Coordinates of C-alpha atoms and ligand atoms in Angstrom, one line a residue:
M1 CA 0.0 0.0 0.0
S2 CA 1.4 3.4 -1.0
I3 CA 1.8 5.6 2.1
S4 CA 0.4 8.6 0.3
P5 CA -1.6 8.7 -2.9
V6 CA 0.4 8.4 -6.1
Q7 CA 0.3 11.6 -8.2
S8 CA 0.3 11.8 -12.0
R9 CA 2.3 14.7 -13.4
C10 CA 1.8 15.8 -17.0
M11 CA 5.2 16.0 -18.7
D12 CA 3.9 18.7 -21.0
C13 CA 2.0 21.2 -18.9
G14 CA 3.0 20.2 -15.4
H15 CA -0.6 19.6 -14.3
T16 CA -0.7 17.2 -11.3
F17 CA -3.6 15.0 -10.3
D18 CA -4.3 11.7 -8.4
F19 CA -3.1 8.6 -10.3
H20 CA -5.7 6.2 -11.8
P21 CA -4.6 3.2 -14.0
L22 CA -7.3 3.9 -16.6
T23 CA -6.6 7.7 -16.9
T24 CA -4.3 7.8 -19.8
R25 CA -4.3 11.5 -20.6
C26 CA -3.7 14.8 -18.9
P27 CA -7.2 16.2 -18.1
K28 CA -5.8 19.7 -18.8
C29 CA -3.9 19.5 -22.1
G30 CA -4.6 15.9 -23.3
S31 CA -1.0 14.8 -23.3
E32 CA -0.4 11.1 -22.9
W33 CA 3.0 11.6 -21.3
L34 CA 2.4 11.3 -17.6
E35 CA 4.9 10.7 -14.8
A36 CA 4.3 9.3 -11.3
Q37 CA 5.3 11.2 -8.3
Y38 CA 5.5 10.3 -4.6
D39 CA 6.3 11.7 -1.2
Y40 CA 10.0 10.9 -1.3
D41 CA 10.8 12.2 2.2
L42 CA 8.3 9.7 3.8
V43 CA 9.6 6.9 1.6
R44 CA 13.2 7.5 2.5
D45 CA 12.5 7.3 6.2
R46 CA 10.5 4.1 5.8
W47 CA 13.1 2.4 3.6
L48 CA 15.9 3.1 6.0
R49 CA 14.0 1.6 8.9
Q50 CA 12.1 -1.2 7.2
L51 CA 13.6 -2.4 4.0
A52 CA 16.2 -4.8 5.5
D53 CA 13.3 -7.0 6.9
R54 CA 11.4 -7.3 3.6
P55 CA 11.7 -10.3 1.1
F56 CA 13.9 -9.7 -1.9
N57 CA 11.4 -9.2 -4.7
L58 CA 10.1 -6.2 -6.5
W59 CA 7.2 -5.6 -4.0
R60 CA 9.7 -4.6 -1.3
Y61 CA 9.7 -1.2 -3.0
H62 CA 5.9 -0.9 -2.9
E63 CA 5.8 2.6 -1.6
L64 CA 7.2 3.7 -5.0
L65 CA 4.9 1.6 -7.1
P66 CA 1.4 2.5 -8.3
V67 CA -0.3 -0.6 -7.0
Q68 CA -2.5 -0.5 -3.9
H69 CA -2.4 -4.0 -2.5
T70 CA 1.0 -5.6 -2.5
P71 CA 2.1 -8.2 -3.0
P72 CA -0.8 -8.8 -5.4
P73 CA -2.4 -12.3 -5.3
I74 CA -1.5 -12.7 -9.0
D75 CA 2.2 -12.3 -8.5
L76 CA 4.4 -15.0 -10.0
G77 CA 7.5 -14.0 -8.1
A78 CA 8.8 -11.3 -10.5
G79 CA 11.9 -9.3 -9.6
G80 CA 14.5 -10.3 -7.0
T81 CA 16.8 -11.7 -9.7
P82 CA 20.5 -12.4 -9.0
L83 CA 23.3 -10.0 -9.7
L84 CA 26.0 -12.2 -11.0
R85 CA 29.7 -11.4 -11.3
G86 CA 31.3 -11.8 -14.6
V87 CA 33.8 -14.6 -14.6
H88 CA 35.8 -15.3 -17.7
L89 CA 34.4 -12.2 -19.5
T90 CA 35.8 -10.1 -16.7
Q91 CA 39.3 -11.4 -17.5
M92 CA 38.9 -11.2 -21.2
L93 CA 37.8 -7.6 -21.1
K94 CA 40.0 -6.6 -18.2
L95 CA 36.9 -5.3 -16.5
P96 CA 37.1 -6.4 -12.8
H97 CA 33.8 -4.8 -11.8
L98 CA 31.5 -6.4 -14.3
F99 CA 28.1 -7.5 -13.1
I100 CA 25.2 -9.3 -14.9
K101 CA 21.6 -8.7 -13.8
D102 CA 20.2 -12.2 -14.6
E103 CA 16.7 -11.5 -15.6
R104 CA 16.5 -14.9 -17.3
Q105 CA 15.7 -16.1 -13.8
S106 CA 12.2 -14.6 -13.7
P107 CA 8.9 -16.2 -14.3
T108 CA 8.8 -16.0 -18.1
S109 CA 12.6 -15.4 -18.5
S110 CA 12.8 -11.7 -19.4
F111 CA 12.7 -8.4 -17.6
K112 CA 9.2 -7.9 -19.1
D113 CA 7.9 -9.8 -16.1
R114 CA 8.5 -6.7 -14.0
Q115 CA 6.3 -4.8 -16.5
A116 CA 3.6 -7.4 -16.5
A117 CA 3.6 -7.9 -12.7
V118 CA 3.1 -4.2 -12.0
T119 CA 0.9 -3.3 -15.0
I120 CA -1.5 -6.2 -14.8
A121 CA -1.8 -5.8 -11.0
A122 CA -2.7 -2.1 -11.4
L123 CA -5.2 -2.9 -14.2
Q124 CA -6.8 -5.7 -12.3
E125 CA -7.3 -3.4 -9.3
S126 CA -9.2 -1.1 -11.6
G127 CA -11.5 -3.9 -12.7
L128 CA -10.2 -4.4 -16.3
T129 CA -11.0 -7.8 -17.9
E130 CA -9.7 -7.4 -21.4
L131 CA -6.5 -6.0 -22.7
V132 CA -4.7 -5.5 -26.1
V133 CA -1.0 -5.5 -26.5
A134 CA 1.4 -5.2 -29.5
S135 CA 4.7 -6.9 -28.9
T136 CA 7.9 -8.1 -30.5
G137 CA 7.5 -11.2 -28.4
N138 CA 8.6 -11.0 -24.8
V139 CA 6.0 -8.5 -23.6
A140 CA 3.3 -10.7 -25.0
I141 CA 4.7 -13.8 -23.2
A142 CA 5.0 -12.0 -19.8
Y143 CA 1.6 -10.3 -20.1
S144 CA 0.0 -13.7 -21.1
A145 CA 1.2 -15.4 -17.9
F146 CA 0.0 -12.6 -15.6
A147 CA -3.2 -12.0 -17.5
A148 CA -4.1 -15.7 -17.1
R149 CA -3.8 -15.3 -13.3
A150 CA -5.8 -12.1 -13.3
G151 CA -8.7 -13.3 -15.4
I152 CA -7.9 -10.8 -18.0
K153 CA -8.4 -11.7 -21.7
L154 CA -5.4 -10.7 -23.7
W155 CA -5.1 -9.9 -27.4
A156 CA -1.5 -10.0 -28.6
F157 CA -0.6 -8.5 -31.9
L158 CA 2.7 -10.0 -33.1
T159 CA 4.5 -9.4 -36.3
S160 CA 4.9 -12.6 -38.3
L161 CA 8.7 -12.3 -37.9
V162 CA 8.4 -13.3 -34.3
P163 CA 9.7 -16.9 -34.0
Q164 CA 7.1 -19.6 -34.0
E165 CA 8.3 -20.9 -30.7
K166 CA 7.5 -17.5 -29.1
M167 CA 4.1 -17.2 -30.7
R168 CA 3.2 -20.7 -29.4
E169 CA 4.5 -19.7 -26.0
V170 CA 2.1 -16.8 -26.0
A171 CA -0.8 -19.0 -27.3
I172 CA -0.3 -21.7 -24.6
Y173 CA -1.4 -19.2 -21.9
G174 CA -4.7 -18.8 -23.7
T175 CA -3.9 -15.5 -25.2
Q176 CA -5.5 -14.7 -28.6
V177 CA -2.6 -14.3 -30.9
V178 CA -3.0 -12.0 -33.9
K179 CA -0.2 -12.6 -36.3
V180 CA 0.4 -9.5 -38.5
T181 CA 2.4 -9.8 -41.7
A182 CA 4.0 -6.3 -41.5
S183 CA 6.6 -4.4 -39.6
Y184 CA 6.3 -4.1 -35.8
D185 CA 5.4 -0.5 -36.0
E186 CA 2.6 -1.3 -38.4
A187 CA 1.4 -4.2 -36.1
K188 CA 1.3 -1.6 -33.3
Q189 CA -0.9 0.7 -35.4
I190 CA -3.3 -2.2 -36.2
A191 CA -3.5 -3.0 -32.5
V192 CA -4.3 0.6 -31.6
E193 CA -7.0 0.7 -34.2
F194 CA -8.4 -2.7 -33.1
A195 CA -8.6 -1.5 -29.5
R196 CA -10.2 1.8 -30.5
Q197 CA -12.9 0.0 -32.5
R198 CA -13.7 -2.3 -29.7
G199 CA -13.3 0.2 -26.9
L200 CA -10.6 -1.9 -25.3
Y201 CA -7.6 -0.8 -23.2
I202 CA -4.3 -1.0 -25.0
D203 CA -0.9 -1.1 -23.4
R204 CA 0.9 2.1 -24.2
G205 CA 4.5 1.2 -23.3
A206 CA 6.6 4.1 -22.2
R207 CA 3.5 6.3 -21.9
S208 CA 1.9 4.1 -19.2
I209 CA 2.8 4.9 -15.6
P210 CA 2.7 1.4 -14.2
T211 CA 4.9 0.2 -17.1
V212 CA 7.6 2.8 -16.5
E213 CA 7.4 2.4 -12.8
S214 CA 7.9 -1.3 -13.0
M215 CA 11.4 -0.9 -14.6
K216 CA 12.6 1.3 -11.7
T217 CA 12.8 -1.8 -9.6
L218 CA 15.8 -2.9 -11.7
A219 CA 17.6 0.3 -10.5
F220 CA 16.6 -0.3 -6.9
E221 CA 17.7 -3.9 -6.9
I222 CA 21.0 -3.3 -8.6
S223 CA 21.9 -0.5 -6.1
E224 CA 21.0 -2.7 -3.1
Q225 CA 22.8 -5.7 -4.5
L226 CA 26.0 -3.7 -5.4
T227 CA 26.0 -2.4 -1.8
R228 CA 26.2 -6.0 -0.5
Q229 CA 28.2 -7.6 -3.3
H230 CA 30.7 -4.9 -4.3
P231 CA 32.1 -3.4 -1.1
E232 CA 35.1 -1.9 -2.9
A233 CA 32.9 0.4 -5.0
R234 CA 33.2 4.2 -4.3
Y235 CA 30.0 5.5 -2.9
G236 CA 30.6 8.7 -0.9
G237 CA 29.3 7.3 2.4
L238 CA 25.6 7.1 1.3
P239 CA 23.4 4.1 2.0
W240 CA 23.5 2.4 -1.4
R241 CA 25.9 2.2 -4.4
A242 CA 25.0 2.9 -8.0
P243 CA 27.0 1.5 -10.9
D244 CA 28.9 3.7 -13.3
W245 CA 27.1 2.1 -16.3
Y246 CA 23.8 0.4 -17.0
L247 CA 23.8 -1.4 -20.4
Q248 CA 20.8 -2.8 -22.2
A249 CA 19.8 -3.8 -25.7
V250 CA 17.0 -1.4 -26.7
S251 CA 14.0 -1.5 -28.9
G252 CA 11.4 1.0 -27.8
G253 CA 13.5 2.2 -24.9
L254 CA 11.1 1.5 -22.1
G255 CA 13.7 -0.4 -20.0
P256 CA 16.3 2.4 -19.7
I257 CA 13.6 5.1 -19.3
G258 CA 12.3 3.3 -16.2
V259 CA 15.7 2.4 -14.9
A260 CA 16.8 6.1 -15.3
K261 CA 13.7 7.2 -13.3
G262 CA 14.6 4.7 -10.6
F263 CA 18.2 6.0 -10.2
R264 CA 16.8 9.6 -10.3
E265 CA 14.5 8.8 -7.4
L266 CA 17.4 7.1 -5.4
Y267 CA 19.6 10.1 -6.0
R268 CA 16.9 12.5 -4.9
M269 CA 16.3 10.5 -1.7
G270 CA 20.0 10.6 -1.0
F271 CA 20.6 6.9 -1.4
I272 CA 23.2 7.0 -4.1
D273 CA 26.0 9.5 -5.0
R274 CA 25.9 9.4 -8.8
M275 CA 23.6 8.9 -11.8
P276 CA 24.9 6.0 -13.9
K277 CA 25.8 6.4 -17.5
L278 CA 23.4 4.6 -19.9
G279 CA 24.8 2.3 -22.6
I280 CA 22.0 1.9 -25.1
V281 CA 22.8 -0.8 -27.6
Q282 CA 20.8 -1.4 -30.8
A283 CA 20.9 -3.9 -33.7
E284 CA 22.5 -2.2 -36.7
G285 CA 19.6 -3.0 -39.0
C286 CA 17.2 -1.2 -36.7
S287 CA 19.1 1.5 -34.9
P288 CA 17.2 4.8 -35.3
M289 CA 18.4 6.0 -31.9
V290 CA 22.1 5.4 -32.7
R291 CA 21.7 7.2 -36.0
A292 CA 20.1 10.2 -34.4
W293 CA 22.7 10.3 -31.6
E294 CA 25.5 10.2 -34.1
Q295 CA 23.9 13.1 -35.9
G296 CA 23.5 15.0 -32.7
K297 CA 19.7 15.1 -33.0
A298 CA 17.2 15.1 -30.2
Q299 CA 14.6 13.4 -32.5
A300 CA 15.0 10.0 -34.2
D301 CA 13.9 9.5 -37.8
P302 CA 11.8 6.3 -38.1
I303 CA 13.3 3.3 -39.9
P304 CA 10.4 2.0 -42.0
R305 CA 12.0 -1.4 -42.9
P306 CA 14.1 -2.8 -40.1
R307 CA 16.7 -5.2 -41.3
T308 CA 17.7 -7.4 -38.4
H309 CA 17.0 -11.1 -37.6
I310 CA 16.7 -10.0 -34.0
T311 CA 12.9 -9.3 -34.0
T312 CA 12.8 -8.5 -30.3
L313 CA 14.6 -5.2 -31.1
A314 CA 12.6 -4.2 -34.2
T315 CA 11.0 -0.9 -33.1
G316 CA 11.7 1.3 -36.1
N317 CA 10.0 4.4 -34.7
P318 CA 11.0 5.1 -31.0
G319 CA 9.2 8.4 -31.0
R320 CA 9.5 10.5 -27.8
S321 CA 11.2 7.7 -25.9
Y322 CA 14.4 8.4 -27.8
T323 CA 14.2 12.1 -26.8
L324 CA 13.8 11.2 -23.2
L325 CA 16.9 9.0 -23.3
Y326 CA 18.8 11.6 -25.4
D327 CA 18.2 14.2 -22.6
Y328 CA 19.3 11.7 -19.9
V329 CA 22.5 10.8 -21.7
R330 CA 23.3 14.5 -22.5
E331 CA 22.9 15.3 -18.8
H332 CA 24.4 12.3 -17.0
G333 CA 26.6 10.6 -19.7
G334 CA 26.5 7.4 -21.6
T335 CA 26.2 6.6 -25.3
F336 CA 24.2 4.9 -28.1
V337 CA 26.0 2.1 -30.0
A338 CA 25.0 -0.3 -32.7
V339 CA 26.2 -3.9 -33.3
S340 CA 25.6 -6.2 -36.3
D341 CA 23.6 -9.4 -36.1
A342 CA 26.8 -11.3 -36.6
E343 CA 28.5 -9.6 -33.7
A344 CA 25.5 -10.4 -31.5
F345 CA 25.4 -14.1 -32.5
R346 CA 29.2 -14.3 -31.8
A347 CA 28.7 -12.7 -28.3
M348 CA 25.8 -15.1 -27.7
H349 CA 27.9 -18.2 -28.4
M350 CA 30.8 -16.7 -26.3
L351 CA 28.6 -15.9 -23.3
A352 CA 27.3 -19.5 -23.3
K353 CA 30.7 -21.0 -23.7
M354 CA 32.6 -18.7 -21.3
E355 CA 30.1 -17.6 -18.7
G356 CA 27.5 -20.5 -18.8
L357 CA 24.8 -18.0 -19.8
S358 CA 22.5 -19.1 -22.6
M359 CA 20.5 -16.1 -23.7
E360 CA 18.4 -15.0 -26.6
P361 CA 20.0 -12.9 -29.4
A362 CA 18.4 -9.7 -28.1
A363 CA 20.3 -10.0 -24.8
A364 CA 23.5 -10.9 -26.6
V365 CA 23.2 -7.5 -28.4
A366 CA 23.9 -5.8 -25.0
F367 CA 27.0 -8.0 -24.5
A368 CA 28.2 -7.3 -28.0
G369 CA 27.8 -3.6 -27.2
L370 CA 29.7 -4.0 -24.0
I371 CA 32.6 -5.6 -25.8
K372 CA 32.6 -2.8 -28.4
L373 CA 32.5 0.0 -25.8
V374 CA 35.3 -1.6 -23.7
R375 CA 37.4 -2.0 -26.9
Q376 CA 36.8 1.6 -27.8
G377 CA 37.9 2.8 -24.4
V378 CA 34.5 4.3 -23.7
I379 CA 34.0 2.0 -20.7
Q380 CA 37.1 2.3 -18.5
P381 CA 38.6 -0.6 -16.6
H382 CA 38.0 0.9 -13.1
E383 CA 34.3 1.4 -13.8
T384 CA 31.4 -0.7 -12.3
V385 CA 29.3 -2.0 -15.1
V386 CA 25.9 -3.8 -14.9
V387 CA 24.5 -5.5 -18.0
N388 CA 20.9 -6.6 -18.3
C389 CA 20.8 -10.2 -19.3
S390 CA 17.4 -11.3 -20.3
G391 CA 15.1 -13.5 -22.3
H392 CA 16.0 -17.1 -22.3
T393 CA 13.3 -19.0 -24.2
M394 CA 12.7 -22.7 -24.2
P395 CA 11.1 -24.4 -27.1
I396 CA 7.6 -25.3 -26.2
E397 CA 5.3 -28.2 -26.9
S398 CA 3.6 -27.2 -30.2
H399 CA 1.4 -30.3 -30.5
I400 CA -0.9 -29.4 -27.7
L401 CA -2.1 -26.2 -29.3
G402 CA -4.0 -27.6 -32.3
E403 CA -4.6 -25.5 -35.4
R404 CA -6.3 -22.3 -34.6
W405 CA -3.9 -20.6 -32.3
A406 CA -3.3 -17.5 -34.4
R407 CA -5.2 -15.1 -36.6
H408 CA -3.7 -13.6 -39.6
V409 CA -3.8 -10.1 -40.8
V410 CA -2.2 -9.5 -44.2
V411 CA -1.4 -5.9 -45.1
A412 CA -1.6 -5.5 -48.8
R413 CA 1.7 -4.1 -50.2
R414 CA 1.8 -2.0 -53.2
Q415 CA 4.7 -0.1 -54.6
E416 CA 3.1 3.4 -54.2
Q417 CA 2.0 2.6 -50.7
D418 CA 5.5 1.6 -49.7
E419 CA 6.9 4.8 -51.1
A420 CA 4.1 6.9 -49.4
Q421 CA 5.0 5.3 -46.2
E422 CA 8.6 6.1 -46.3
T423 CA 7.7 9.8 -46.1
A424 CA 4.4 9.7 -44.2
P425 CA 4.5 10.2 -40.4
L426 CA 3.9 6.9 -38.6
G427 CA 1.0 8.4 -36.5
A428 CA -2.1 7.6 -38.5
P429 CA -3.0 4.0 -39.6
Q430 CA -2.9 3.5 -43.3
E431 CA -6.0 2.5 -45.3
G432 CA -4.6 -1.0 -46.1
L433 CA -4.1 -1.7 -42.5
L434 CA -7.7 -1.0 -41.6
A435 CA -9.0 -3.1 -44.4
A436 CA -6.8 -6.0 -43.2
L437 CA -8.2 -5.6 -39.7
S438 CA -11.8 -6.0 -40.8
S439 CA -11.2 -9.7 -41.3
I440 CA -11.1 -10.3 -37.6
A441 CA -13.2 -7.6 -36.0
T442 CA -16.7 -8.3 -37.3
E443 CA -17.7 -11.7 -35.9
R444 CA -20.5 -12.0 -33.4
Y445 CA -19.5 -14.2 -30.5
P446 CA -21.7 -16.6 -28.6
R447 CA -22.9 -15.1 -25.3
I448 CA -22.4 -17.2 -22.2
L449 CA -23.9 -16.3 -18.9
I450 CA -22.0 -17.4 -15.7
V451 CA -24.1 -17.5 -12.6
D452 CA -22.3 -18.0 -9.3
D453 CA -22.4 -16.1 -6.0
H454 CA -18.7 -16.8 -5.4
E455 CA -16.4 -14.3 -7.2
P456 CA -13.3 -16.5 -7.5
A457 CA -15.5 -19.2 -9.1
R458 CA -16.8 -16.7 -11.7
I459 CA -13.3 -15.5 -12.4
L460 CA -12.1 -19.1 -12.9
L461 CA -15.0 -19.9 -15.3
R462 CA -14.4 -16.6 -17.1
R463 CA -10.8 -17.5 -17.6
I464 CA -11.6 -21.0 -18.8
L465 CA -13.9 -19.5 -21.4
Q466 CA -11.5 -16.8 -22.4
S467 CA -8.8 -19.3 -23.1
L468 CA -11.3 -21.6 -24.9
G469 CA -12.4 -19.3 -27.6
D470 CA -14.2 -16.1 -28.5
Y471 CA -17.2 -15.7 -26.2
T472 CA -19.0 -12.7 -24.9
I473 CA -19.1 -13.4 -21.2
L474 CA -21.8 -12.2 -18.9
E475 CA -21.8 -12.6 -15.2
A476 CA -24.5 -12.7 -12.5
S477 CA -23.8 -13.0 -8.8
D478 CA -27.3 -14.2 -7.8
G479 CA -30.4 -15.9 -9.2
Y480 CA -32.5 -12.8 -9.6
Q481 CA -29.8 -11.0 -11.6
A482 CA -29.4 -14.1 -13.7
L483 CA -33.1 -14.2 -14.6
E484 CA -33.1 -10.5 -15.4
I485 CA -30.2 -10.9 -17.8
A486 CA -31.6 -14.0 -19.4
Q487 CA -35.0 -12.5 -20.0
Q488 CA -33.8 -9.2 -21.4
D489 CA -31.4 -10.6 -23.9
P490 CA -31.3 -14.4 -23.8
P491 CA -27.7 -15.8 -23.9
D492 CA -26.6 -18.8 -26.0
L493 CA -25.6 -20.8 -22.9
I494 CA -25.9 -20.5 -19.1
I495 CA -23.5 -22.0 -16.7
L496 CA -25.3 -22.2 -13.4
D497 CA -24.1 -22.7 -9.8
L498 CA -26.6 -24.7 -7.7
M499 CA -25.9 -23.5 -4.2
M500 CA -26.6 -19.8 -3.9
P501 CA -28.2 -17.7 -1.2
G502 CA -31.7 -16.3 -2.1
L503 CA -32.8 -17.9 -5.3
D504 CA -30.9 -21.1 -5.7
G505 CA -29.9 -23.0 -8.9
F506 CA -33.0 -25.2 -8.8
S507 CA -35.4 -22.3 -8.7
V508 CA -33.5 -20.4 -11.4
L509 CA -33.7 -23.4 -13.7
D510 CA -37.4 -23.9 -13.0
S511 CA -38.1 -20.3 -13.8
L512 CA -36.0 -20.4 -17.0
K513 CA -37.8 -23.5 -18.3
S514 CA -41.2 -22.1 -17.6
H515 CA -40.7 -18.9 -19.7
P516 CA -41.0 -19.3 -23.5
A517 CA -38.2 -16.7 -24.1
T518 CA -35.7 -18.6 -22.0
A519 CA -36.9 -22.3 -22.1
H520 CA -34.7 -23.2 -25.0
I521 CA -31.4 -21.9 -23.6
P522 CA -29.0 -24.8 -22.8
V523 CA -27.8 -24.8 -19.2
I524 CA -24.8 -26.5 -17.6
V525 CA -25.4 -26.8 -13.9
V526 CA -22.2 -26.9 -11.9
T527 CA -22.1 -28.0 -8.3
A528 CA -19.7 -28.9 -5.5
K529 CA -22.4 -30.7 -3.6
T530 CA -23.1 -34.4 -3.9
L531 CA -26.7 -34.7 -5.1
T532 CA -29.4 -37.3 -4.2
Q533 CA -30.7 -39.6 -6.9
E534 CA -33.9 -37.6 -7.0
E535 CA -32.1 -34.3 -7.4
Q536 CA -30.0 -35.7 -10.1
R537 CA -33.0 -37.0 -12.0
R538 CA -34.7 -33.7 -11.7
L539 CA -31.7 -31.7 -13.0
R540 CA -30.9 -34.0 -15.8
R541 CA -34.3 -33.5 -17.4
M542 CA -33.5 -29.8 -17.7
A543 CA -29.7 -29.3 -17.9
R544 CA -26.3 -30.9 -18.2
L545 CA -24.8 -31.6 -14.8
M546 CA -21.1 -31.2 -14.0
Y547 CA -19.2 -31.3 -10.7
K548 CA -16.8 -28.5 -9.9
G549 CA -13.8 -30.8 -9.9
E550 CA -14.4 -31.4 -13.6
F551 CA -13.8 -27.8 -14.6
L552 CA -10.4 -28.3 -16.1
S553 CA -11.2 -31.5 -17.9
D554 CA -11.6 -31.7 -21.7
E555 CA -15.1 -32.9 -21.1
F556 CA -16.2 -29.6 -19.8
F557 CA -14.8 -27.8 -22.9
E558 CA -16.4 -30.3 -25.2
E559 CA -19.7 -29.9 -23.5
I560 CA -19.7 -26.2 -24.0
R561 CA -18.9 -26.5 -27.6
R562 CA -21.5 -29.2 -28.2
L563 CA -24.3 -27.2 -26.5
L564 CA -23.4 -24.1 -28.4
D565 CA -23.4 -25.9 -31.7
Q566 CA -26.8 -27.5 -30.9
A567 CA -28.2 -24.1 -30.1
R568 CA -27.3 -22.6 -33.4
Ligands
LIG1 C1 12.1 -6.0 -24.6 C2 13.5 -6.4 -24.7 C3 14.5 -5.5 -25.1 C4 14.2 -4.1 -25.5 O1 13.8 -3.4 -24.4 P1 13.2 -1.9 -24.4 O2 13.6 -1.3 -23.1 O3 11.7 -2.1 -24.5 O4 13.8 -1.2 -25.6 C5 15.8 -6.0 -25.1 N1 16.1 -7.3 -24.7 C6 15.2 -8.1 -24.3 C7 15.5 -9.5 -24.0 C8 13.8 -7.7 -24.3 O5 12.9 -8.6 -23.9
LIG2 ZN1 -1.0 18.4 -19.5

């Protein structure tokens, strides 16, 4: 629980107001660029007195996170990853104070779990049940895992370049994958338009407060871990120690933006004596930030056709995120550097052979950048360097997913359109993109009414249905509400709990069957109670009967599909 209400401050007009997860624009000027603020004096006192006794996970910093109830019940153990010392690499680079933040050791193996843990918790607290995200892979995987636990249906828009293994990993959590044959930036526009058409919440990356705030926990953990693990570091007598450098492979730039804010807060509270330099590493074939930096520009020109095999890093248009990082690097030091795919693959093999760290190519980009910056003398031997090592993906079992785990949007490519797009700003969706989207946005989904007085039971059923297919899910918490909904606009199927206070399942069923408008609706009665022979006979005449223990069985899925097909 935050000790004082979190404030949102508009980065454009300075207007400040109480934070709410679903308020995405400044009420005064309409800007989407908001920043969280806290009562730092209060937090400093608390942390000095209490932090030592808290478990080492990201919720130990809850006073500076925009989530009310911590740790949230949906947490999977995000954060609290080890800070490893370099071993052979340290010797090869003559860099004695090299540390590796091992984010592979988090629930879905990348630092996107921090983002998912905080963002999904904040959205769940605000009652959200459906969410859209565009991703180059790892965000979709992390969000899928946490959304499954939160009973939030997730739509993940992925470019078709994302490796099949990653797409299947997203799908296995029950997320609706939409595979977009286009660049990542175009996939993002399609997702935005899809969310707008359906009135759904879409994740806005660096413009979302919970998302930026989640990445701060990397800075907090690193500083605390260095204090314990690196006693020889210079630190000016303050409580914690900051590194001289934080290195990360960058796509949209969210990670370093959040990390920079974390260090700024620690500096402001008097915990650390310096602001680390940022080493921002991009893949050569998609390095808009590096190009802009080399030209001394505060704005990056978009790269419409990224040319890298490392899809995780394929953001061609970083927008304002680059400018925020540019400002930081100008003020506190650091640099932007590009490495080729070949350099990244070599670093990947080397890190596995020499350090026992098997990582995905995107993480290897950061290490290739480290090697380059040390060779160039930009990083000095006495400096303390932390590299974010992330994203280790296992191949997953493809055969359990069946056929229909992705939807396909094809954006028609014509020569003129290509050329128009090279010069057009990337803000507005192109016509071809919208036409492509219409193939998935127009269906009418079967409506299923869940009737149960027990909220966790409803959430479980909702989640099962969300992962099963496309249904419009209605919920009633008692029998009267159920009858009202059923009579106003009869659903295609009702899943009915038997034991409820007030009007119980038997009475609801009797009433449904005696009204012509609702008599035909198929009903599945679910119960935890053992029924008498007589009760069973009575129910079986009017409904399908299932025991609550059977919820996760294939039989339950089959039953729902069968009843819906019959009702057509
Ligand atoms: C997301 C991701 C990146 C890029 O991070 P941003 O901060 O969003 O630019 C780099 N490496 C890995 C492994 C990632 O998952
Ligand atoms: Zn404003």
